[in-house]
Amino acid sequence: MAEQMKVIYERPKSWANKVTHYCPGCTHGVAHRLIAELVDEMDLLDKTIGVWPVGCSVLGYDYFDFDSVEAAHGRAPAMATGIKVTNPDNFVFTYQGDGDLASIGMAEIVHAAARGWPITAIFINNGNYGMTGGQMAPTTLLGQKTTTSPLGRTPQDNGFPIRVAEMLAQLDGPAYIARVSLDSPVNIRKAKSAMRKAFNAQIRGIGFSLVECLSTCPTNWRLTPVESMERVRKEVMPYFPLGEFKVVEGVL
Amino acid sequence: MSNKVLMKGAEALAEGAIQAGCRYYFGYPITPQNETPEYMSRRLPEVGGRFVQAESEVASINMVYGAACAGVRVMTSSSSPGISLMQEGISYISGSDVPCVIMNAMRGGPGLGNIAPAQADYFQAVKGGGNGDYKRIVLAPSSIQEGVDLFIDAFELADKYRMVVMVIVDGLIGQMMEPVEFKTRVDVSTLKTPEWATVGRHGRDHANIITSLTLDAPGLEQWNLKLQAKYAQVELAESRIEEYQMDDADYAIIAYGTMARIAKTTVRIARAQGIKLGLLRPITVWPFPAKQIQAYIGKLKGTLTVELAYRQLFEDVQLTLCDKMPLGWYGRGGGIVPGPQEILTAFEEQFGKGR
Ligand SMILES: Cc1ncc(C[n+]2csc(CCOP(=O)(O)OP(=O)(O)O)c2C)c(N)n1
Ligand code: SF4
Ligand SMILES: [Mg+2]
């Protein structure tokens, strides 16, 4: 019977066979898994350089078997630019949280997108600063309580959340910009196909690509993993709609 | 026949970097060094390199960091306020053991200050600026030719020690024109990609990871001790000084860069008046040439430290000579450059007629 058994699920080859340090129900691990699967499927292991952020995924480089560098907080797009320009045939992606990308590193991501050079950003929007204990992020929703908006975010005191995907899609540089969600199997599958397009936009030399992933942070949201997924669907998606905001010709 | 060409400092230094094998430059405009990025933007494509104008100095230094991780010869240049913005990146680059070269055309500060020549970034360059216990090699040329020659050394030292090497000049050296000769040209095809570089595995049996993060305290202490051992080695092997008219000197001026260039004239004027004055000119301000200066203990009656700053270089002289001889100091700030006679007057005020 053994010869009839079919592998339907296995550890991606580019995964460094390590146990992650992420909290239960955290979707950082899901995003990692998708990257590893795509690196395998698209045969990118030998030419990939991951640029990791400061945030909960700061140790991301430990979990993959490709080359990686660890950037300063928010500076991953600049570092990726320096890496890409020296070896344009390599596949270079940044992995960044919302504090990293949309707050301290906003200038770097906007200009990387505007330059339009083929690098890819995987952007984890979990609505707070996970690593430092759940402070308010540029993506924190109005009314959302965090450790630095204890009564809930108000526009008067804290301004409005930033929709990064829509904002960057206004620029001429990007080839592909999408927002996906990691809350359910069907959305995870869609997320993977968006990431594949983003990777392709780079490999085919078309331009900058970014996939914003609606993610969970059960620990700081003070919710169970299941409640966190529900919150993404009920509260986060209405403000941060899923979809492709920019797809230039040739991206597939 | 001489191969000298007349060039503006900021351009000659850029060409010096290219001759040294630099093929990647990232920078953001700031006076008084704009001719350097402008020159790079013209020249680098001609030699198969790339110039990138970054969105800020924060970005330029992190682009440098990225390219340095790929093991290429890479540099940025800026002036004081821009170098301040780079301090985070310099700390990260130092903490992850990758080489690069940074040029600072120092200008008057603090804050926006002005664009006139200054040496007020000495502490920032030599002592720190970014967070953590790190050092970088700091070279201080006092002429365009020396700067051009030092760029070869800058890249060699950066690669040899996997360190940040900073070349500090000022607007005077950047803006003046001098005949220069490019004596050495590094053939970049002979430069090998280092085995630690993050250039994609391409068949390598392991992944390369470059990070300045070590979460466990004992691990980070060990890493710090490794860095300290490297810095100690650099201090032993790489300090340089020019000793000018020192053979019979009773007194010495201690100065570097532009200030030393002017102080040389002071020495000549003093000598003509019978004052046995010499000049000790640190070429590396880190590592500070302490041993070479200490060799004059017992031989000199005193030193006068002269700088375009307020007692910054002087602090290193004090640490070097302590109470072994009278230590005089003279400096001007805010972009004022004292002339040779003004320095001689300051010397006479502190040491009499030098007899
Ligand atoms: C210059 C600097 N400022 C602040 C910090 C502290 N810090 C570490 S992680 C982080 C926020 C990370 O949040 P995010 O990017 O949203 O990632 P997450 O942990 O949520 O995945 C901050 C502010 C730092 N390391 N460096
Ligand atoms: S703190 Fe939040 S983002 Fe960080 S690992 Fe835990 S759940 Fe994930
Ligand atoms: Mg976050």
XYZ file of C-alpha atoms and ligand atoms in Angstrom:
642
model
C 0.000 0.000 0.000
C 2.880 2.332 0.792
C 3.601 3.164 -2.831
C 0.101 4.556 -3.176
C 0.610 7.086 -0.393
C 0.834 10.623 -1.630
C 2.557 13.438 0.210
C -0.014 16.142 0.766
C 1.785 18.221 3.350
C 5.441 18.489 4.268
C 8.052 20.830 5.604
C 9.184 23.204 2.863
C 12.791 22.599 1.856
C 13.694 26.218 2.434
C 12.374 26.017 6.010
C 15.259 25.629 8.432
C 13.481 22.939 10.472
C 13.222 25.130 13.555
C 10.410 25.812 15.975
C 9.348 29.445 15.806
C 9.001 31.646 18.847
C 5.630 33.065 17.772
C 2.647 33.023 20.135
C -0.162 30.509 19.521
C -2.549 31.841 16.900
C -0.096 34.408 15.562
C -0.133 34.618 11.774
C 3.541 35.555 11.419
C 4.109 31.815 11.169
C 1.522 31.478 8.407
C 3.163 34.239 6.364
C 6.543 32.559 6.887
C 5.184 29.255 5.685
C 3.808 30.834 2.505
C 7.169 32.412 1.750
C 8.934 29.085 2.250
C 6.468 27.254 0.012
C 6.841 29.806 -2.759
C 10.627 29.849 -2.520
C 10.484 26.071 -2.987
C 7.906 26.069 -5.743
C 9.581 28.881 -7.660
C 13.038 27.396 -7.114
C 14.403 30.555 -5.489
C 16.421 29.162 -2.567
C 19.803 29.788 -4.179
C 19.135 33.378 -5.138
C 17.037 34.645 -2.246
C 18.103 37.234 0.295
C 15.569 37.973 3.013
C 15.720 41.342 4.756
C 14.222 41.061 8.235
C 12.730 43.826 10.355
C 12.768 44.886 13.959
C 9.577 43.524 15.436
C 8.296 40.102 16.431
C 9.776 38.652 13.241
C 13.249 39.982 14.033
C 14.546 36.405 14.176
C 12.872 35.469 10.893
C 16.280 34.783 9.367
C 16.685 31.819 11.700
C 13.745 29.993 10.172
C 14.817 29.849 6.551
C 17.640 28.201 4.706
C 18.400 31.098 2.378
C 20.712 34.057 2.941
C 19.347 36.807 5.167
C 20.230 40.107 6.725
C 18.717 41.847 9.724
C 17.865 45.513 9.102
C 17.509 48.397 11.521
C 13.926 49.303 12.482
C 12.134 50.459 9.326
C 15.203 50.441 7.104
C 14.662 47.121 5.366
C 13.645 48.674 2.023
C 16.832 50.766 1.922
C 18.950 47.760 2.811
C 17.144 45.673 0.209
C 17.861 48.388 -2.359
C 21.574 48.180 -1.572
C 21.503 44.408 -1.849
C 19.486 44.310 -5.055
C 21.616 46.872 -6.872
C 24.759 44.820 -6.338
C 23.187 41.581 -7.630
C 20.100 42.415 -9.706
C 19.471 38.761 -10.587
C 18.970 37.786 -6.970
C 15.537 37.639 -5.370
C 15.340 40.168 -2.533
C 12.362 40.588 -0.241
C 11.702 42.543 2.919
C 9.452 41.289 5.682
C 8.101 44.113 7.815
C 5.557 44.819 10.523
C 3.260 47.821 10.539
C 5.291 49.790 13.047
C 8.402 49.006 11.053
C 7.026 49.750 7.603
C 4.278 52.317 8.141
C 5.698 54.358 11.012
C 9.453 54.574 11.480
C 10.171 53.234 8.002
C 7.504 55.057 6.009
C 10.022 57.139 4.064
C 12.048 54.095 3.067
C 9.056 52.064 1.838
C 7.510 54.975 -0.081
C 10.746 55.691 -1.892
C 11.455 52.045 -2.583
C 7.982 51.825 -4.109
C 8.483 55.049 -6.046
C 11.852 53.923 -7.411
C 9.963 50.882 -8.537
C 12.977 48.611 -8.517
C 12.009 44.970 -8.477
C 12.091 44.111 -4.813
C 9.214 42.641 -2.818
C 7.818 43.675 0.558
C 5.752 41.328 2.682
C 3.928 43.635 5.053
C 2.378 42.262 8.237
C -0.479 44.464 9.425
C -1.440 43.299 12.904
C -2.667 46.647 14.134
C -0.130 47.113 16.877
C 3.497 46.899 17.919
C 3.563 43.244 18.862
C 7.124 42.968 20.002
C 7.206 45.887 22.389
C 3.979 44.878 24.102
C 1.040 46.050 22.038
C 1.410 49.790 21.629
C -0.547 51.775 19.065
C 0.572 51.413 15.445
C -0.208 53.564 12.397
C -2.701 50.818 11.477
C -4.456 50.663 14.862
C -8.192 51.083 14.246
C -10.214 53.980 15.620
C -11.534 52.974 19.008
C -8.995 50.158 19.357
C -7.449 49.944 22.800
C -3.706 49.479 22.973
C -1.209 50.009 25.758
C -0.594 53.576 24.526
C -4.201 54.301 23.585
C -5.756 52.840 26.720
C -9.129 54.488 26.126
C -9.150 53.590 22.453
C -7.631 55.387 19.478
C -9.279 58.725 18.747
C -8.774 60.832 15.625
C -8.322 63.928 17.795
C -5.423 62.524 19.755
C -3.978 59.948 17.402
C -5.044 60.714 13.876
C -6.277 58.078 11.488
C -5.076 54.620 10.521
C -3.037 54.443 7.316
C -4.076 52.222 4.425
C -0.639 51.410 3.103
C -1.635 49.309 0.105
C -3.991 51.940 -1.286
C -1.509 54.712 -0.589
C 1.420 53.047 -2.351
C -0.787 51.996 -5.242
C -1.054 55.706 -6.137
C 2.593 55.691 -7.115
C 3.813 54.866 -10.592
C 6.707 52.719 -9.400
C 4.949 49.602 -8.085
C 4.107 46.700 -10.356
C 1.912 44.827 -7.918
C 0.168 45.822 -4.686
C -2.393 43.735 -2.861
C -3.959 43.290 0.543
C -4.712 39.774 1.728
C -5.758 38.196 4.985
C -4.341 35.247 6.858
C -7.510 34.536 8.867
C -8.854 31.418 7.098
C -7.765 28.605 4.787
C -9.460 30.182 1.798
C -7.878 33.568 2.443
C -4.503 31.986 3.087
C -4.723 30.322 -0.310
C -5.534 33.699 -1.873
C -2.686 35.256 0.069
C -0.317 32.727 -1.428
C -1.417 33.469 -4.950
C -0.968 37.210 -4.320
C 2.520 36.586 -2.971
C 3.284 34.481 -6.015
C 2.341 37.406 -8.239
C 4.453 39.726 -6.119
C 7.437 37.391 -6.383
C 6.880 37.093 -10.106
C 6.770 40.860 -10.522
C 10.288 40.875 -9.174
C 11.623 37.815 -10.957
C 10.333 39.061 -14.270
C 11.965 42.406 -13.557
C 8.683 44.306 -13.821
C 8.876 46.366 -10.659
C 8.315 46.821 -6.955
C 5.709 44.639 -5.286
C 4.047 44.603 -1.882
C 1.576 42.288 -0.234
C -0.086 43.616 2.895
C -1.218 40.727 5.085
C -3.965 41.304 7.650
C -2.561 39.436 10.619
C -3.375 38.581 14.190
C -1.726 39.345 17.477
C -3.776 37.332 19.966
C -1.395 38.056 22.812
C -1.660 41.819 22.682
C -5.224 41.859 21.424
C -6.001 39.846 24.542
C -8.118 37.444 22.486
C -7.958 33.725 21.823
C -6.612 32.636 18.448
C -10.128 31.912 17.201
C -11.476 35.248 18.461
C -8.535 36.962 16.788
C -9.417 35.467 13.411
C -12.997 36.599 13.917
C -11.852 40.082 14.805
C -9.872 40.288 11.580
C -13.028 39.450 9.623
C -15.459 41.615 11.627
C -13.405 44.671 12.547
C -10.249 44.857 10.492
C -11.442 43.925 7.002
C -14.131 46.632 6.838
C -11.453 49.306 7.272
C -8.736 47.460 5.361
C -10.516 45.888 2.384
C -8.897 42.957 0.661
C -7.978 43.154 -2.974
C -5.427 43.985 -5.618
C -4.766 47.702 -5.810
C -2.208 47.671 -8.545
C -1.429 45.059 -11.171
C 0.605 46.273 -14.096
C 0.743 44.400 -17.347
C 2.860 41.307 -17.300
C 2.302 40.444 -13.637
C 0.896 36.955 -13.265
C 56.648 63.229 -16.840
C 54.090 63.742 -14.187
C 50.546 62.447 -14.524
C 49.129 65.205 -12.409
C 45.698 66.620 -13.119
C 44.181 69.715 -11.588
C 41.024 68.732 -9.732
C 38.581 70.033 -7.172
C 38.958 68.185 -3.874
C 35.470 66.732 -3.650
C 35.812 65.313 -7.182
C 39.376 64.117 -6.788
C 38.413 62.245 -3.628
C 35.505 60.634 -5.478
C 37.862 59.543 -8.248
C 40.250 58.289 -5.572
C 37.482 56.073 -4.251
C 36.751 54.749 -7.729
C 40.458 54.025 -8.278
C 40.315 52.144 -4.977
C 37.675 49.857 -6.414
C 34.535 51.526 -5.117
C 31.696 50.667 -7.482
C 28.645 51.573 -5.418
C 27.782 54.935 -3.986
C 24.628 55.966 -2.125
C 24.133 59.516 -0.948
C 21.937 62.512 -0.317
C 22.902 66.082 -1.275
C 24.459 68.351 1.331
C 26.965 71.184 1.050
C 29.995 71.268 1.071
C 30.404 67.910 -0.642
C 27.805 67.885 -3.417
C 30.483 67.555 -6.062
C 31.260 64.093 -4.704
C 27.824 62.532 -5.418
C 27.567 64.541 -8.631
C 30.880 63.179 -9.810
C 29.918 59.667 -8.759
C 26.659 59.896 -10.709
C 28.662 60.665 -13.860
C 31.607 58.371 -13.329
C 30.296 55.190 -11.732
C 28.199 54.084 -14.731
C 31.331 54.477 -16.887
C 33.182 51.906 -14.802
C 30.299 49.470 -14.431
C 29.218 50.755 -11.026
C 25.986 52.200 -9.708
C 25.120 55.534 -8.151
C 21.902 55.870 -6.186
C 20.523 59.107 -4.804
C 18.812 58.073 -1.599
C 15.789 59.734 -0.021
C 17.778 60.673 3.087
C 21.042 59.949 4.821
C 19.155 57.425 6.927
C 18.388 55.584 3.721
C 21.840 56.087 2.170
C 23.659 54.477 5.060
C 21.242 51.555 5.070
C 21.693 51.118 1.330
C 25.420 51.126 2.010
C 24.760 48.489 4.682
C 22.894 46.325 2.164
C 25.583 46.621 -0.500
C 28.294 46.015 2.100
C 26.532 42.760 3.009
C 27.042 41.740 -0.609
C 30.793 42.168 -0.095
C 31.374 44.944 -2.635
C 33.385 48.135 -2.193
C 30.800 50.722 -1.296
C 30.773 54.213 0.133
C 28.697 57.219 1.000
C 29.669 60.772 1.725
C 27.943 63.581 3.509
C 28.524 66.524 5.786
C 27.938 66.912 9.499
C 24.102 66.985 9.808
C 23.847 64.112 7.347
C 26.483 62.111 9.175
C 24.443 62.589 12.349
C 21.525 60.873 10.641
C 23.772 57.969 9.699
C 24.817 57.098 13.213
C 22.237 54.349 13.642
C 23.380 52.699 10.435
C 27.045 53.042 11.359
C 26.353 51.271 14.633
C 24.509 48.436 12.861
C 27.231 48.076 10.226
C 29.864 47.981 12.953
C 27.802 45.510 14.963
C 27.564 43.128 12.044
C 31.180 43.237 10.912
C 30.764 44.442 7.358
C 33.107 46.887 5.637
C 32.314 50.266 4.121
C 33.807 53.717 3.706
C 32.158 56.979 4.723
C 33.453 60.453 3.998
C 32.465 63.404 6.177
C 33.180 66.895 4.848
C 32.798 68.491 8.247
C 31.044 71.830 8.539
C 30.256 74.261 11.329
C 27.724 73.173 13.944
C 25.858 72.418 16.101
C 22.556 71.986 14.308
C 22.367 73.367 10.815
C 25.363 75.541 11.685
C 26.957 76.647 8.454
C 28.914 75.237 5.539
C 32.321 76.591 6.528
C 35.242 74.286 7.439
C 35.155 72.794 10.919
C 36.464 69.855 12.927
C 33.682 69.811 15.482
C 32.589 66.283 14.545
C 35.801 64.832 15.973
C 34.132 63.229 18.977
C 31.326 61.874 16.832
C 33.807 60.369 14.377
C 36.372 59.112 16.838
C 34.528 58.307 20.028
C 31.102 57.174 18.935
C 27.903 58.764 17.773
C 25.849 55.623 17.414
C 24.905 53.245 20.197
C 27.118 50.537 21.588
C 30.821 49.817 21.977
C 32.157 50.118 18.474
C 35.042 51.856 16.781
C 35.735 52.849 13.249
C 39.034 53.724 11.642
C 39.169 57.465 11.006
C 41.558 58.868 8.406
C 42.237 62.606 8.277
C 44.019 63.745 5.110
C 45.385 67.277 5.005
C 45.709 67.606 1.242
C 43.770 66.418 -1.761
C 46.640 64.184 -2.874
C 46.844 62.583 0.530
C 43.082 62.096 0.528
C 43.229 60.387 -2.850
C 46.020 58.099 -1.645
C 44.229 57.395 1.629
C 41.120 56.217 -0.180
C 43.082 53.183 -1.350
C 44.017 52.493 2.265
C 40.477 53.224 3.435
C 38.997 50.437 1.324
C 41.859 48.049 2.077
C 41.515 48.627 5.817
C 37.724 48.321 5.683
C 38.010 44.951 3.945
C 40.904 43.739 6.073
C 39.209 44.411 9.392
C 35.582 44.314 8.211
C 35.082 47.735 9.703
C 33.663 51.115 8.911
C 36.419 53.446 7.768
C 35.651 57.123 7.903
C 37.573 59.749 5.969
C 37.157 63.160 7.568
C 37.852 66.298 5.587
C 36.177 69.684 5.493
C 34.825 72.129 2.964
C 38.269 73.621 2.448
C 39.751 70.395 1.149
C 36.531 69.657 -0.714
C 36.320 72.984 -2.501
C 39.914 73.862 -3.332
C 41.748 72.738 -6.442
C 45.102 71.030 -6.416
C 47.130 68.966 -8.843
C 46.693 65.299 -8.036
C 48.110 62.085 -9.307
C 46.268 58.767 -9.206
C 49.100 56.394 -8.447
C 47.311 53.166 -7.710
C 44.377 51.617 -9.456
C 42.696 48.616 -7.929
C 41.595 46.071 -10.501
C 38.119 45.205 -9.249
C 38.118 41.915 -11.133
C 40.730 40.709 -8.641
C 38.477 41.455 -5.659
C 36.851 38.257 -4.475
C 33.374 38.102 -2.989
C 33.987 37.276 0.684
C 32.681 33.940 1.912
C 30.410 35.628 4.462
C 28.576 37.799 1.915
C 24.804 37.505 1.496
C 24.747 37.091 -2.262
C 22.401 34.110 -2.432
C 23.538 30.579 -1.711
C 24.129 29.581 -5.336
C 25.169 26.111 -4.291
C 26.804 27.061 -0.977
C 26.035 24.394 1.633
C 24.729 26.841 4.214
C 22.870 30.128 4.431
C 24.791 33.280 5.254
C 23.163 35.509 7.835
C 24.268 39.024 8.672
C 22.843 40.529 11.821
C 23.875 42.734 14.699
C 21.405 40.986 17.017
C 22.520 38.560 19.736
C 19.699 38.107 22.200
C 21.514 36.220 24.940
C 23.735 38.369 27.121
C 26.701 35.965 27.371
C 26.647 35.583 23.586
C 26.622 39.325 23.059
C 29.400 39.779 25.579
C 31.504 37.281 23.637
C 30.734 39.163 20.436
C 31.774 42.412 22.091
C 35.006 40.842 23.274
C 35.717 39.758 19.707
C 35.142 43.291 18.484
C 37.365 44.654 21.245
C 40.142 42.236 20.288
C 39.884 43.409 16.702
C 40.021 47.049 17.751
C 43.081 46.351 19.895
C 44.759 44.803 16.876
C 43.925 47.869 14.777
C 45.306 50.146 17.476
C 48.575 48.220 17.460
C 48.998 48.052 13.731
C 47.343 50.960 12.020
C 47.994 54.266 13.775
C 49.789 56.795 11.601
C 51.297 60.184 12.124
C 53.338 62.682 10.169
C 56.222 64.145 12.154
C 57.268 67.446 10.612
C 60.391 69.298 11.712
C 60.471 67.221 14.858
C 64.152 66.136 14.951
C 65.337 69.021 17.078
C 61.991 70.399 18.166
C 61.506 71.913 21.625
C 57.782 72.315 21.074
C 55.198 70.702 18.845
C 51.877 71.726 17.431
C 49.436 68.834 17.349
C 46.846 69.221 14.615
C 45.215 67.220 11.833
C 43.574 67.830 8.464
C 43.165 71.400 7.262
C 44.366 72.754 10.590
C 47.636 70.837 10.296
C 48.175 72.151 6.811
C 47.993 75.713 8.141
C 50.073 74.826 11.195
C 52.889 73.732 8.873
C 53.223 77.334 7.782
C 53.224 78.374 11.438
C 56.154 76.007 11.995
C 58.074 77.545 9.117
C 57.454 81.094 10.379
C 58.456 80.087 13.912
C 61.600 78.362 12.658
C 62.580 81.512 10.772
C 62.349 83.335 14.098
C 64.524 80.792 15.840
C 61.734 78.957 17.638
C 62.309 75.202 17.458
C 58.748 74.249 16.663
C 57.595 71.072 14.960
C 54.298 69.506 13.978
C 52.776 66.198 14.991
C 49.992 65.469 12.557
C 47.802 62.437 13.263
C 46.819 60.868 9.940
C 44.661 58.358 11.753
C 42.713 60.055 14.519
C 41.395 56.638 15.453
C 43.491 54.737 16.199
C 45.089 57.793 17.778
C 48.886 57.760 17.308
C 49.459 57.896 21.053
C 52.660 55.820 21.048
C 54.292 58.032 18.437
C 53.397 61.159 20.415
C 54.457 59.625 23.730
C 57.899 59.020 22.232
C 58.461 62.763 22.627
C 57.956 62.717 26.373
C 61.167 64.042 27.891
C 62.183 65.641 24.609
C 59.557 68.349 24.278
C 58.959 71.321 26.532
C 55.300 71.468 25.557
C 52.691 70.979 22.872
C 50.028 73.240 21.452
C 46.971 71.441 20.174
C 45.239 73.409 17.447
C 41.843 72.512 16.049
C 38.715 73.873 14.404
C 36.718 72.807 17.421
C 36.589 73.258 21.170
C 38.927 70.856 22.966
C 37.973 67.686 21.153
C 41.316 66.612 19.682
C 42.771 68.153 22.832
C 41.042 65.537 24.947
C 42.944 62.763 23.165
C 46.191 64.699 23.579
C 45.481 65.014 27.296
C 44.820 61.292 27.535
C 48.054 60.645 25.655
C 50.396 63.019 27.473
C 48.645 63.527 30.841
C 50.931 65.709 32.948
C 54.142 64.741 31.154
C 54.541 68.231 29.698
C 52.667 71.531 29.505
C 49.703 71.151 27.173
C 48.507 74.262 25.412
C 45.410 74.542 23.278
C 44.060 76.890 20.659
C 40.931 76.510 18.597
C 38.315 78.346 16.622
C 34.791 77.199 15.943
C 31.770 77.934 13.821
C 33.692 77.778 10.575
C 36.424 80.298 11.430
C 39.832 79.117 10.270
C 42.795 80.751 12.033
C 45.782 81.733 9.945
C 49.408 80.704 10.630
C 50.291 83.937 12.387
C 47.267 83.697 14.685
C 48.430 80.236 15.713
C 51.951 81.496 16.341
C 50.559 84.282 18.512
C 48.546 81.722 20.474
C 51.714 79.665 20.873
C 53.691 82.656 22.148
C 50.926 83.591 24.553
C 51.125 80.152 26.098
C 54.835 79.325 25.783
C 56.520 82.711 25.504
C 59.061 83.030 22.740
C 59.667 79.319 22.880
C 63.144 79.436 24.400
C 15.037 52.785 16.466
C 14.187 51.887 17.251
N 13.086 52.363 17.860
C 12.304 51.544 18.583
C 12.601 50.217 18.703
C 11.739 49.333 19.564
N 10.860 48.459 18.785
C 11.174 47.172 18.597
S 10.017 46.355 17.736
C 9.058 47.723 17.627
C 7.719 47.708 16.965
C 7.479 46.563 16.103
O 6.172 46.573 15.688
P 5.766 46.064 14.267
O 6.676 46.613 13.246
O 4.333 46.365 14.077
O 6.053 44.505 14.323
P 5.279 43.372 15.131
O 6.084 43.121 16.347
O 3.909 43.884 15.429
O 5.277 42.228 14.190
C 9.659 48.807 18.265
C 9.042 50.135 18.355
C 13.769 49.758 18.060
N 14.166 48.486 18.142
N 14.530 50.592 17.339
S 3.207 39.327 20.318
Fe 1.639 39.288 18.735
S 2.747 39.530 16.790
Fe 4.237 38.982 18.348
S 4.436 36.756 18.209
Fe 2.909 37.184 19.795
S 0.966 37.182 18.721
Fe 2.552 37.351 17.156
Mg 2.713 45.114 14.155
